[in-house]
mmCIF file of C-alpha atoms in Angstrom:
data_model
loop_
_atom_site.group_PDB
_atom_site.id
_atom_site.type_symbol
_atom_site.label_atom_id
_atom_site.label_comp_id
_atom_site.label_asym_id
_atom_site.label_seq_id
_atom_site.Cartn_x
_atom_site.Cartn_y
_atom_site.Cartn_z
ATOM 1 C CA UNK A 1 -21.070 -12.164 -19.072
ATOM 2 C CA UNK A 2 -21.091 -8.473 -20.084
ATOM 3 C CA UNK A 3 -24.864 -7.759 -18.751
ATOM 4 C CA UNK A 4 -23.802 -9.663 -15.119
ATOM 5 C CA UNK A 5 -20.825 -7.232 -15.114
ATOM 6 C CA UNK A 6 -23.190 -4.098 -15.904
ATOM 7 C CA UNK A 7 -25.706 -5.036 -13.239
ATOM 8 C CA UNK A 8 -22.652 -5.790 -10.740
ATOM 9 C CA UNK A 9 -21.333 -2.322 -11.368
ATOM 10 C CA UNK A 10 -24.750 -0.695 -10.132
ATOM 11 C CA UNK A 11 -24.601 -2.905 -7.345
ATOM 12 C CA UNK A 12 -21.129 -2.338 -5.947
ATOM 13 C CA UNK A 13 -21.682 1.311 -6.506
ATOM 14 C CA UNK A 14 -25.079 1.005 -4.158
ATOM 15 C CA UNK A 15 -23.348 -0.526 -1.551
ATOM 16 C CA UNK A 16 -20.354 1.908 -1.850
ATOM 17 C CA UNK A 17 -22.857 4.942 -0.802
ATOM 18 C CA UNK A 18 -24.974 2.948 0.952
ATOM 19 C CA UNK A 19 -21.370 1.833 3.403
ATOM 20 C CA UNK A 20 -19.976 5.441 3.278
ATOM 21 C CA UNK A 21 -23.465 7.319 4.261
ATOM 22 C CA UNK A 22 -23.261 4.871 6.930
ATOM 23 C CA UNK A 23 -20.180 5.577 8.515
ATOM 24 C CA UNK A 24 -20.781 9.200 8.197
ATOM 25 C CA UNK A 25 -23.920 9.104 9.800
ATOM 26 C CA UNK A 26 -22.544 7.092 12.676
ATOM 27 C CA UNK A 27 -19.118 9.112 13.231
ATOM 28 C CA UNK A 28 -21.702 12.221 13.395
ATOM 29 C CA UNK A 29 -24.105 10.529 15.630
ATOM 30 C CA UNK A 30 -20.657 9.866 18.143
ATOM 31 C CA UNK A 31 -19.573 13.638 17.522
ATOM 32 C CA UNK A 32 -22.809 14.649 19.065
ATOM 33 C CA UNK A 33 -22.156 13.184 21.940
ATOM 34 C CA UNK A 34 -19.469 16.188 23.411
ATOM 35 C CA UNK A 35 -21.486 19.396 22.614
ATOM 36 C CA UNK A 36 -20.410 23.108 23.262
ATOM 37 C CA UNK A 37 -23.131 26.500 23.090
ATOM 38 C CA UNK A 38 -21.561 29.465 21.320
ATOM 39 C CA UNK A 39 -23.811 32.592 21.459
ATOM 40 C CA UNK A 40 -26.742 30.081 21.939
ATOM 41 C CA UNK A 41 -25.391 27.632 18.812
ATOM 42 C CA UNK A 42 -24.970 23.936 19.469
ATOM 43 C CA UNK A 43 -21.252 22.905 17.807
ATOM 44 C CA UNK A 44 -18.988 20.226 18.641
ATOM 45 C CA UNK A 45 -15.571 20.414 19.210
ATOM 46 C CA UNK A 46 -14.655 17.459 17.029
ATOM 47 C CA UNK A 47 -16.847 16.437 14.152
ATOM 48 C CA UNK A 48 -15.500 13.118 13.219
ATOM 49 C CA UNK A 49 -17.917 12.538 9.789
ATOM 50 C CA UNK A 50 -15.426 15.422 8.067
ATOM 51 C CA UNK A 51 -12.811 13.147 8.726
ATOM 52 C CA UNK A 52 -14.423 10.106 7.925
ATOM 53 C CA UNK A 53 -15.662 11.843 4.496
ATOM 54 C CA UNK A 54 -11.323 12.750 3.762
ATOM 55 C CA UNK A 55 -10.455 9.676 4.413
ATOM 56 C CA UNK A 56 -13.374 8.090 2.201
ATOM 57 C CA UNK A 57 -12.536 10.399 -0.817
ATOM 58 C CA UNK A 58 -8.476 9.464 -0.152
ATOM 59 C CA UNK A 59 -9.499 5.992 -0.357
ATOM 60 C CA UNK A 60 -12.196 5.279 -2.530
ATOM 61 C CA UNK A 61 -11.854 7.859 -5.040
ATOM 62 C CA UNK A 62 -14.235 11.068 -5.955
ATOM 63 C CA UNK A 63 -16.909 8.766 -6.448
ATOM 64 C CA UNK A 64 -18.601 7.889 -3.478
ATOM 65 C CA UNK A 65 -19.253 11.635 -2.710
ATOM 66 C CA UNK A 66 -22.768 10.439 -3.211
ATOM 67 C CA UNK A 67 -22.516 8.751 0.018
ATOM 68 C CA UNK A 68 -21.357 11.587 1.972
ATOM 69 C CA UNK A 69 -24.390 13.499 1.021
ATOM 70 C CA UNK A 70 -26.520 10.968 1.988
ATOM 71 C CA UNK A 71 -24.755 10.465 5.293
ATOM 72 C CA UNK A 72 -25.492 13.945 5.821
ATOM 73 C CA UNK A 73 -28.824 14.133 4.792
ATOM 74 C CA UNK A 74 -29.580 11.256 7.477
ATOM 75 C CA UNK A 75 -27.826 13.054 9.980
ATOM 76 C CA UNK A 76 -29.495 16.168 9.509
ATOM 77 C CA UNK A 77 -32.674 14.471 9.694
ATOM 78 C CA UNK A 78 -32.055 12.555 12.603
ATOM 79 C CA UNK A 79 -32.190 16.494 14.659
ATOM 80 C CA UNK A 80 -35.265 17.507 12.988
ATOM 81 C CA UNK A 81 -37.130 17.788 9.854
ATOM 82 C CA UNK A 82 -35.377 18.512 6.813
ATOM 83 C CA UNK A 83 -36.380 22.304 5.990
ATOM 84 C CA UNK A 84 -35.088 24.599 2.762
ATOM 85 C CA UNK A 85 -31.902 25.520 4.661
ATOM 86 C CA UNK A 86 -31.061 21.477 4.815
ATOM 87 C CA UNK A 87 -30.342 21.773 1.340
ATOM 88 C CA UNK A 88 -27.180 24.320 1.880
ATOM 89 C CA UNK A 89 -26.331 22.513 4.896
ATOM 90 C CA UNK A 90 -25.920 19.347 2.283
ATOM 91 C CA UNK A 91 -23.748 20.968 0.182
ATOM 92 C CA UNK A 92 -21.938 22.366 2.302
ATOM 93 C CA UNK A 93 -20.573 19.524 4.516
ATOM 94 C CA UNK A 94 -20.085 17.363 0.994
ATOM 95 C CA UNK A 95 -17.971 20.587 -0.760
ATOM 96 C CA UNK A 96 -15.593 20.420 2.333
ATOM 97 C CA UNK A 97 -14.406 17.377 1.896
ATOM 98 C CA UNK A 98 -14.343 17.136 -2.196
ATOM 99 C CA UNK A 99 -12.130 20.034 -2.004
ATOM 100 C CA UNK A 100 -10.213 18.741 0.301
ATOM 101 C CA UNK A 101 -9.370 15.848 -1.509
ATOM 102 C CA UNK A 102 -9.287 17.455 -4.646
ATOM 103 C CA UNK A 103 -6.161 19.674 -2.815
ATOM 104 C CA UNK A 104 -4.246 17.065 -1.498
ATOM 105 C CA UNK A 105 -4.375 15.282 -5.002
ATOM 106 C CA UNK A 106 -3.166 18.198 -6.265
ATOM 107 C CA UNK A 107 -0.451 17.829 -4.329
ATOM 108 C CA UNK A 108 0.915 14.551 -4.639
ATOM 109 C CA UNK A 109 -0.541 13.342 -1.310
ATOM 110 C CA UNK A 110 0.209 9.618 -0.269
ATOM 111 C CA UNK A 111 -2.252 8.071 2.025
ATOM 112 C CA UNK A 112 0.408 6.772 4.141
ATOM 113 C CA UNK A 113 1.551 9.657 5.602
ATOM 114 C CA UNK A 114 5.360 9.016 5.370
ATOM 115 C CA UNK A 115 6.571 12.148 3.910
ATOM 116 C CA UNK A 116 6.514 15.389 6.307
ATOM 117 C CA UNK A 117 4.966 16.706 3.006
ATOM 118 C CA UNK A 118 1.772 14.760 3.281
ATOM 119 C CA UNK A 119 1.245 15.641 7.162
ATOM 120 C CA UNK A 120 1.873 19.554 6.422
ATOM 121 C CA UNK A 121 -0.810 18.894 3.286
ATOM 122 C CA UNK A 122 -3.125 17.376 5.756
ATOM 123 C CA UNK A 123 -2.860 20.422 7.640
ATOM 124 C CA UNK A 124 -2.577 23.076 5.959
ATOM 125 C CA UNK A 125 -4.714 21.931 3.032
ATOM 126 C CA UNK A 126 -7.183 19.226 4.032
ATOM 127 C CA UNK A 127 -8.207 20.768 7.440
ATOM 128 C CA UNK A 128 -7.264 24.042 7.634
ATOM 129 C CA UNK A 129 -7.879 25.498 4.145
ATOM 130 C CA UNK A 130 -10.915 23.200 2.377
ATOM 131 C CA UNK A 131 -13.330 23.073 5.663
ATOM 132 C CA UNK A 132 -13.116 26.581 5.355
ATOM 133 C CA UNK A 133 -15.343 25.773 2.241
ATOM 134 C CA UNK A 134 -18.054 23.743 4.818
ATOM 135 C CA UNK A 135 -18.137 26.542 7.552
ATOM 136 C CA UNK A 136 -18.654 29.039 5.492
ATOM 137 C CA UNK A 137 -21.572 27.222 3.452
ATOM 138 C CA UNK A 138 -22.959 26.087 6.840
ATOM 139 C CA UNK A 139 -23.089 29.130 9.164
ATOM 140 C CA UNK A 140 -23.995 31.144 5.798
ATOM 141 C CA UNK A 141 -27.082 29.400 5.020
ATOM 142 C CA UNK A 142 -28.225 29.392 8.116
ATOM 143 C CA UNK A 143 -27.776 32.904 8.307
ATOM 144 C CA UNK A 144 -29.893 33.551 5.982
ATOM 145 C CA UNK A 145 -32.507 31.026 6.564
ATOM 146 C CA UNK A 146 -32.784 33.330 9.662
ATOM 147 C CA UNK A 147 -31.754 30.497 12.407
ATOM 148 C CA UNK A 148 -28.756 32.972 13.391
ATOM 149 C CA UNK A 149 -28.242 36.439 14.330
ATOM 150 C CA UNK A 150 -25.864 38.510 12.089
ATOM 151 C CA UNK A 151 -23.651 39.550 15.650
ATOM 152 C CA UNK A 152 -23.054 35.713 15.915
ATOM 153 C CA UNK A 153 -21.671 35.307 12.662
ATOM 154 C CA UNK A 154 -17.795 35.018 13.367
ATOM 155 C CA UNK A 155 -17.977 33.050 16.862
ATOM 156 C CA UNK A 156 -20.061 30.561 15.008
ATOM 157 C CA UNK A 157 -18.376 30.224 11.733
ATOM 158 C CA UNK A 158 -14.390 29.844 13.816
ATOM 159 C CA UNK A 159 -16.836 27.052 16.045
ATOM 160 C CA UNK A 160 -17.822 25.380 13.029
ATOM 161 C CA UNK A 161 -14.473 25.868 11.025
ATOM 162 C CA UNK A 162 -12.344 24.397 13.869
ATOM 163 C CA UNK A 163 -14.654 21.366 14.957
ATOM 164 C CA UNK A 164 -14.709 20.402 11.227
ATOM 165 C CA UNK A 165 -10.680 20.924 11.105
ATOM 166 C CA UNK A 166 -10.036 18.889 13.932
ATOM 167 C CA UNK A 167 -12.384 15.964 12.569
ATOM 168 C CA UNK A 168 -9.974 15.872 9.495
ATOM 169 C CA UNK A 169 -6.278 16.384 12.106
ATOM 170 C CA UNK A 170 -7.300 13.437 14.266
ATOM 171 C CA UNK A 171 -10.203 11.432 12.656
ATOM 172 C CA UNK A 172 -8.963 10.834 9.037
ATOM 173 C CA UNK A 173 -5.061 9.907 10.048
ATOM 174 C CA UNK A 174 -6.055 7.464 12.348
ATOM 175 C CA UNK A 175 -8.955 5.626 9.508
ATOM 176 C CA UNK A 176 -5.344 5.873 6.901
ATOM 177 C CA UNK A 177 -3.652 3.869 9.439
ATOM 178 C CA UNK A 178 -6.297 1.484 10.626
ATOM 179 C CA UNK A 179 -6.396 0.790 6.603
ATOM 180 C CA UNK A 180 -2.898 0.422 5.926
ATOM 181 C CA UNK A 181 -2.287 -1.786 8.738
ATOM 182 C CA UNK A 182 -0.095 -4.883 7.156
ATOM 183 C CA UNK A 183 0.895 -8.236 9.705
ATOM 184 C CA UNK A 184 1.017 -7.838 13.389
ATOM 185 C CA UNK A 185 4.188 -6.628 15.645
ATOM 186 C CA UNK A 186 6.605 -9.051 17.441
ATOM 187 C CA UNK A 187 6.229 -9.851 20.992
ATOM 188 C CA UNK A 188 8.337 -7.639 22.360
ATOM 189 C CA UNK A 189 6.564 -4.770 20.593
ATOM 190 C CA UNK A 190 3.259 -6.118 22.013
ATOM 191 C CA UNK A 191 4.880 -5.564 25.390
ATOM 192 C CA UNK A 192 5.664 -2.042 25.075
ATOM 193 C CA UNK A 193 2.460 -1.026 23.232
ATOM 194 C CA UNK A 194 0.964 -2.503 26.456
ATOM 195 C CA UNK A 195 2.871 -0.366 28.509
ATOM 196 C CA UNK A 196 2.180 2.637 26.192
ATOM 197 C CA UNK A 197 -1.458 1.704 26.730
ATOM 198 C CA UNK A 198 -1.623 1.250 30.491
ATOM 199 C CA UNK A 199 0.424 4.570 30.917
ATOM 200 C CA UNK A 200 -1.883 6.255 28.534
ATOM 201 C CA UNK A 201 -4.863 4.646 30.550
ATOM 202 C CA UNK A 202 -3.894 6.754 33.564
ATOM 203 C CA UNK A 203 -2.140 9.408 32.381
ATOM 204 C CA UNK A 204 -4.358 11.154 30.414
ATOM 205 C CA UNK A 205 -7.683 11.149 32.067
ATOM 206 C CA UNK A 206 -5.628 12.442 35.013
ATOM 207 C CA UNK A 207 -4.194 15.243 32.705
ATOM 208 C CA UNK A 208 -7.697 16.221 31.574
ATOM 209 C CA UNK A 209 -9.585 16.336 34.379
ATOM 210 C CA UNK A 210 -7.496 17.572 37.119
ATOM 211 C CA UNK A 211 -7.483 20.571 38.435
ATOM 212 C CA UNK A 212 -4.564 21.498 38.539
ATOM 213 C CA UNK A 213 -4.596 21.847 34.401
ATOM 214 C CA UNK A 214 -2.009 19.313 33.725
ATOM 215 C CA UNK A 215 -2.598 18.854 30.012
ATOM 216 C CA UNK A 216 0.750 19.524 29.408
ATOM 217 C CA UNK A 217 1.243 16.218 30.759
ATOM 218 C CA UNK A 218 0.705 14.507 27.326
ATOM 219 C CA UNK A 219 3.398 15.321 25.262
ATOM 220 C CA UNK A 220 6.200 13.385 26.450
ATOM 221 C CA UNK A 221 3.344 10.035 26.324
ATOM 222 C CA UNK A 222 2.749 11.472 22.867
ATOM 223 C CA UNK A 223 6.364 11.698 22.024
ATOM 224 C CA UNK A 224 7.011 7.962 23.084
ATOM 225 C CA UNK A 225 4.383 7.060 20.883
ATOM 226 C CA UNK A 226 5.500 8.601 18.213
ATOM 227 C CA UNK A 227 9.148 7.829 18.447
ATOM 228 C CA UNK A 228 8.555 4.063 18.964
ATOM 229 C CA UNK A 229 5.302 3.321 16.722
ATOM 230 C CA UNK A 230 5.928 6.282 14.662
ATOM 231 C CA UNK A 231 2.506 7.224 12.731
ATOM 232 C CA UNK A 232 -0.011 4.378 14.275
ATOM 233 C CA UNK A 233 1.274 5.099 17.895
ATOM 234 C CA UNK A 234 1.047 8.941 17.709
ATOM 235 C CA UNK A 235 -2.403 9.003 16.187
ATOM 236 C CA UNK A 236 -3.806 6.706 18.560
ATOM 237 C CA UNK A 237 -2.366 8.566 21.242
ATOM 238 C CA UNK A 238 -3.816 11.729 19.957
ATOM 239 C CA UNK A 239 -7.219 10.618 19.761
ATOM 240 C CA UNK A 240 -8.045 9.189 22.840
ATOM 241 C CA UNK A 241 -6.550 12.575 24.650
ATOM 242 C CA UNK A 242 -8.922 14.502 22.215
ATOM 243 C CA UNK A 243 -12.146 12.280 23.138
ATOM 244 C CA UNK A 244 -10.950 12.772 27.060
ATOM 245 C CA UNK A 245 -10.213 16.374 27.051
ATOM 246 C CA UNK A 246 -13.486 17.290 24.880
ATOM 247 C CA UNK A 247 -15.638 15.318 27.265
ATOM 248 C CA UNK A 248 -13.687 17.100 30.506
ATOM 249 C CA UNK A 249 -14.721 20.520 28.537
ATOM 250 C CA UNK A 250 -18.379 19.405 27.964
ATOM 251 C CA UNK A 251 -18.450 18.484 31.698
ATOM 252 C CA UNK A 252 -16.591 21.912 32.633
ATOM 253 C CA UNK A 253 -14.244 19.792 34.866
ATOM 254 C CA UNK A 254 -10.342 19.867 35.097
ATOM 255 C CA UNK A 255 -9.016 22.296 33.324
ATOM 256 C CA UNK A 256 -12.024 23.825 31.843
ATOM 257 C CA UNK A 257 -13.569 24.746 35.396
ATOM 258 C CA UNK A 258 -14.826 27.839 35.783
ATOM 259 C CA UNK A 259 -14.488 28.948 32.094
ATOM 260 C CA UNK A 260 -16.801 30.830 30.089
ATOM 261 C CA UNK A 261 -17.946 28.577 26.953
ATOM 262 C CA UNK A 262 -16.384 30.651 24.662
ATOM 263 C CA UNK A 263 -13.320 30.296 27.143
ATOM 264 C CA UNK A 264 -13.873 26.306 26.764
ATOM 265 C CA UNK A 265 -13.698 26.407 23.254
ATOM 266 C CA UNK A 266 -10.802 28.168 23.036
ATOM 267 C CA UNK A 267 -8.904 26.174 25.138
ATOM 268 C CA UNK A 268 -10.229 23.201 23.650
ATOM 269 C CA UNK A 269 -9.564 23.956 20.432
ATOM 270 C CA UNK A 270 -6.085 25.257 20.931
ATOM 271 C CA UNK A 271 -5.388 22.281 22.868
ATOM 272 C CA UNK A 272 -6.793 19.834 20.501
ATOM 273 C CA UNK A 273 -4.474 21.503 17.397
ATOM 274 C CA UNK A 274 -1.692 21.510 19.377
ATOM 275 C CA UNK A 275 -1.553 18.024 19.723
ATOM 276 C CA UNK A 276 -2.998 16.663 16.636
ATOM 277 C CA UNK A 277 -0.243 19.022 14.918
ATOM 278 C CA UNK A 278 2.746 17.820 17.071
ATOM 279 C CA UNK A 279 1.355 13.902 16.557
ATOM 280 C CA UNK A 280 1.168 14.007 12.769
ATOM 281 C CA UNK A 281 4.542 16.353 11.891
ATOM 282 C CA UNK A 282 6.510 14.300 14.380
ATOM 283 C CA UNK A 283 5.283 11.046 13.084
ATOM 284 C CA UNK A 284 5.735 12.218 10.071
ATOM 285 C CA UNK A 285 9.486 13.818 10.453
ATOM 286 C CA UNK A 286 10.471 10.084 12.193
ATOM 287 C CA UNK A 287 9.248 8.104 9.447
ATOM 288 C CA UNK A 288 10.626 10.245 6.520
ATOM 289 C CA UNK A 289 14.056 10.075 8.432
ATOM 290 C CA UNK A 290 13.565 5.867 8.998
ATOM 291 C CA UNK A 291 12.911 5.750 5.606
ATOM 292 C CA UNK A 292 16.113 7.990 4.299
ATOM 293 C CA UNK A 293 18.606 5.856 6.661
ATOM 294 C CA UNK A 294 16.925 2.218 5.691
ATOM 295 C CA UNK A 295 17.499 3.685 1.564
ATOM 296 C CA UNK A 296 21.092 4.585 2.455
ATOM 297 C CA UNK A 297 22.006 1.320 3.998
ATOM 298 C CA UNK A 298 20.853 -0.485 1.286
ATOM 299 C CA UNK A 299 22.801 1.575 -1.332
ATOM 300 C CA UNK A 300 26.146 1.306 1.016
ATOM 301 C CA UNK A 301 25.627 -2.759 0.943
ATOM 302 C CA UNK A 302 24.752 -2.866 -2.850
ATOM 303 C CA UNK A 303 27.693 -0.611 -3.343
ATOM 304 C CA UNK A 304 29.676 -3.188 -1.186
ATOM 305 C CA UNK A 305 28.044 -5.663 -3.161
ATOM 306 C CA UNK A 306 29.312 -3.855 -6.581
ATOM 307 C CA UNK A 307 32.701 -3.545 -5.390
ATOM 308 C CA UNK A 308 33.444 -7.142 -3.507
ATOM 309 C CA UNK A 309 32.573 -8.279 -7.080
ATOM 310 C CA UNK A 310 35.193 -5.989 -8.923
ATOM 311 C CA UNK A 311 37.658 -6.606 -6.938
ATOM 312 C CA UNK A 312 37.370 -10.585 -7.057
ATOM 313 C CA UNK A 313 37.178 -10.281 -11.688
ATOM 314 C CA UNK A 314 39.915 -7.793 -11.466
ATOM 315 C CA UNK A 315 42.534 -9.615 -9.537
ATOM 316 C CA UNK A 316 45.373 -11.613 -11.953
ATOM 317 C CA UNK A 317 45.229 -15.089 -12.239
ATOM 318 C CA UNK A 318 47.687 -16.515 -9.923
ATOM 319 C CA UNK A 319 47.972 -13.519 -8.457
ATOM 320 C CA UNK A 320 47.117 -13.281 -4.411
ATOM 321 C CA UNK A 321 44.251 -10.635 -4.144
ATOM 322 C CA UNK A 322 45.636 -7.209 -1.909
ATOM 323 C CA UNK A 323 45.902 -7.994 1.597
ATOM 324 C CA UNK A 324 46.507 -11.210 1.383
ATOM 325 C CA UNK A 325 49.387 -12.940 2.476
ATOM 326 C CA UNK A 326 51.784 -13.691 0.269
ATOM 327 C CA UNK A 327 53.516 -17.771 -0.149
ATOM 328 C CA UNK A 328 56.214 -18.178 1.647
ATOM 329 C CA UNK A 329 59.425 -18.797 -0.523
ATOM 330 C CA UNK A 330 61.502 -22.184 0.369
ATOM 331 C CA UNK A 331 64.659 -20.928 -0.532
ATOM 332 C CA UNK A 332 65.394 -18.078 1.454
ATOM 333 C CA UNK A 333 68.758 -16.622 1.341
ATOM 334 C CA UNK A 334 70.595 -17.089 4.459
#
């Protein structure tokens, strides 16, 4: 029994990398679908393996880093042959992540998302602090590997930094919820998620590619979403208006006619952590204040509880409990 279980842990751990170097490799392959050209670099605006690689980590634990690396290795090789620079390249887009997740443990983050806490960690430390750790490797290495020119350096790196950041704002809360999804939602939910959907469906691909640069169109769709389906709603929401505006950039349509690139990116970007910021701290705010009332009415009824129970062992024998009427006497004096 003990050598099946020490060949089975081998195993499990194989398929562990093997599973996560897959979905890395195929979120990548979908975030090279949108690209951008920043002083003649090839970016894009959302790179969803970062997020995938959080979300991994959150889930799975520090072990399956493994898999990241060879997620990334297989996505780097997939644009060319591997050369010497590949190997800082590696590094780089596993240390993001690692430290990333190594932060939000740190800081008591729960995978849920229900504390405004966790969503300003996400922010703040998962996105906007560790994948300064990845850019920097990145655009460094290939700096000196000689693939960039020294003027490019800061256009580049805030490229890099931001399409990594926005992988973790909208690609890693929505894999948390699609994992922590428990039962399904009454019928009359189903109903208005329809109607969220449908609304969605033609609201948003009119806000990103019209001209008249109605993006600001979203928010009160994204504030529905939020409101009603709190954390699963928002995040959804989020995501498809990220996919549609980033392909309305990469097309130069809508509201990203007539920019410059570094214009589009810009606007893109600004756009895109706008609304993955409002989606996760309003979610967030909701849900911690859902969860505060639901904790108080339970105290007030086990407090009722406590004291319906009191008052029914304190209360005399043969005496009538307050309130209630008293007997009425037979002998009244006239």
């Amino acid at each position: 029994m003990v050598g099946i279980q020490e060949l089975r842990r081998p195993a499990v751990l194989a398929l562990r990398t093997l599973a996560v170097a897959t979905c890395y490799y195929a979120a990548g392959q979908l975030g090279l679908l949108c690209r951008l050209t920043v002083e003649g670099a090839v970016f894009t605006p959302i790179y969803p393996s970062t997020g995938v690689a959080v979300a991994c980590l959150l889930v799975l634990g520090l072990g399956c880093w493994p898999g990241i690396m060879l997620g990334a290795f297989f996505l780097v090789l997939s644009l060319g042959p591997p050369e010497l620079d590949t190997v800082g390249i590696l590094i780089g887009n596993t240390a993001g992540p690692v430290c990333a997740y190594l932060m939000l443990r740190r800081a008591g983050f729960r995978t849920d998302l229900s504390r405004l806490r966790d969503g300003l960690a996400l922010v703040f430390l998962g996105a906007f602090t560790a994948m300064l750790v990845s850019s920097t490797i990145d655009v460094v290495t290939l700096l000196l590997a000689g693939k960039l020119p020294a003027s490019s350096f800061w256009p580049i790196w805030l490229a890099w930094w931001v399409g990594d950041a926005m992988g973790v704002l909208i690609v890693t809360p929505f894999l948390l919820v699609l994992l922590g999804v428990r039962g399904l939602p009454s019928t009359a939910r189903w109903k208005e998620a329809l109607a969220l959907a449908a609304v969605a469906a033609v609201l948003v691909p009119v806000a990103t590619h019209s001209n008249l640069s109605a993006l600001f169109l979203v928010y009160p769709l994204l504030i529905w979403a939020a409101l009603r389906f709190r954390l699963a709603g928002s995040v959804l929401c989020a995501l498809f208006t990220s996919v549609m505006a980033t392909v309305a950039a990469t097309d130069g349509i809508g509201a990203f006619a007539g920019l410059s690139q570094v214009e589009v990116m810009l606007k893109l970007q600004l756009f895109n952590g706008a609304l993955a910021l409002t989606a996760l701290l309003l979610s967030a705010v909701i849900t911690e204040q859902r969860t505060t009332r639901l904790s108080v009415e339970e105290a007030c009824q086990e407090l009722a509880e406590v004291l319906e129970h009191l008052t029914a062992h304190d209360t005399p024998a043969g005496r009538a409990p307050p309130g209630a009427a008293e007997p009425r006497r037979e002998n009244d004096e006239r």
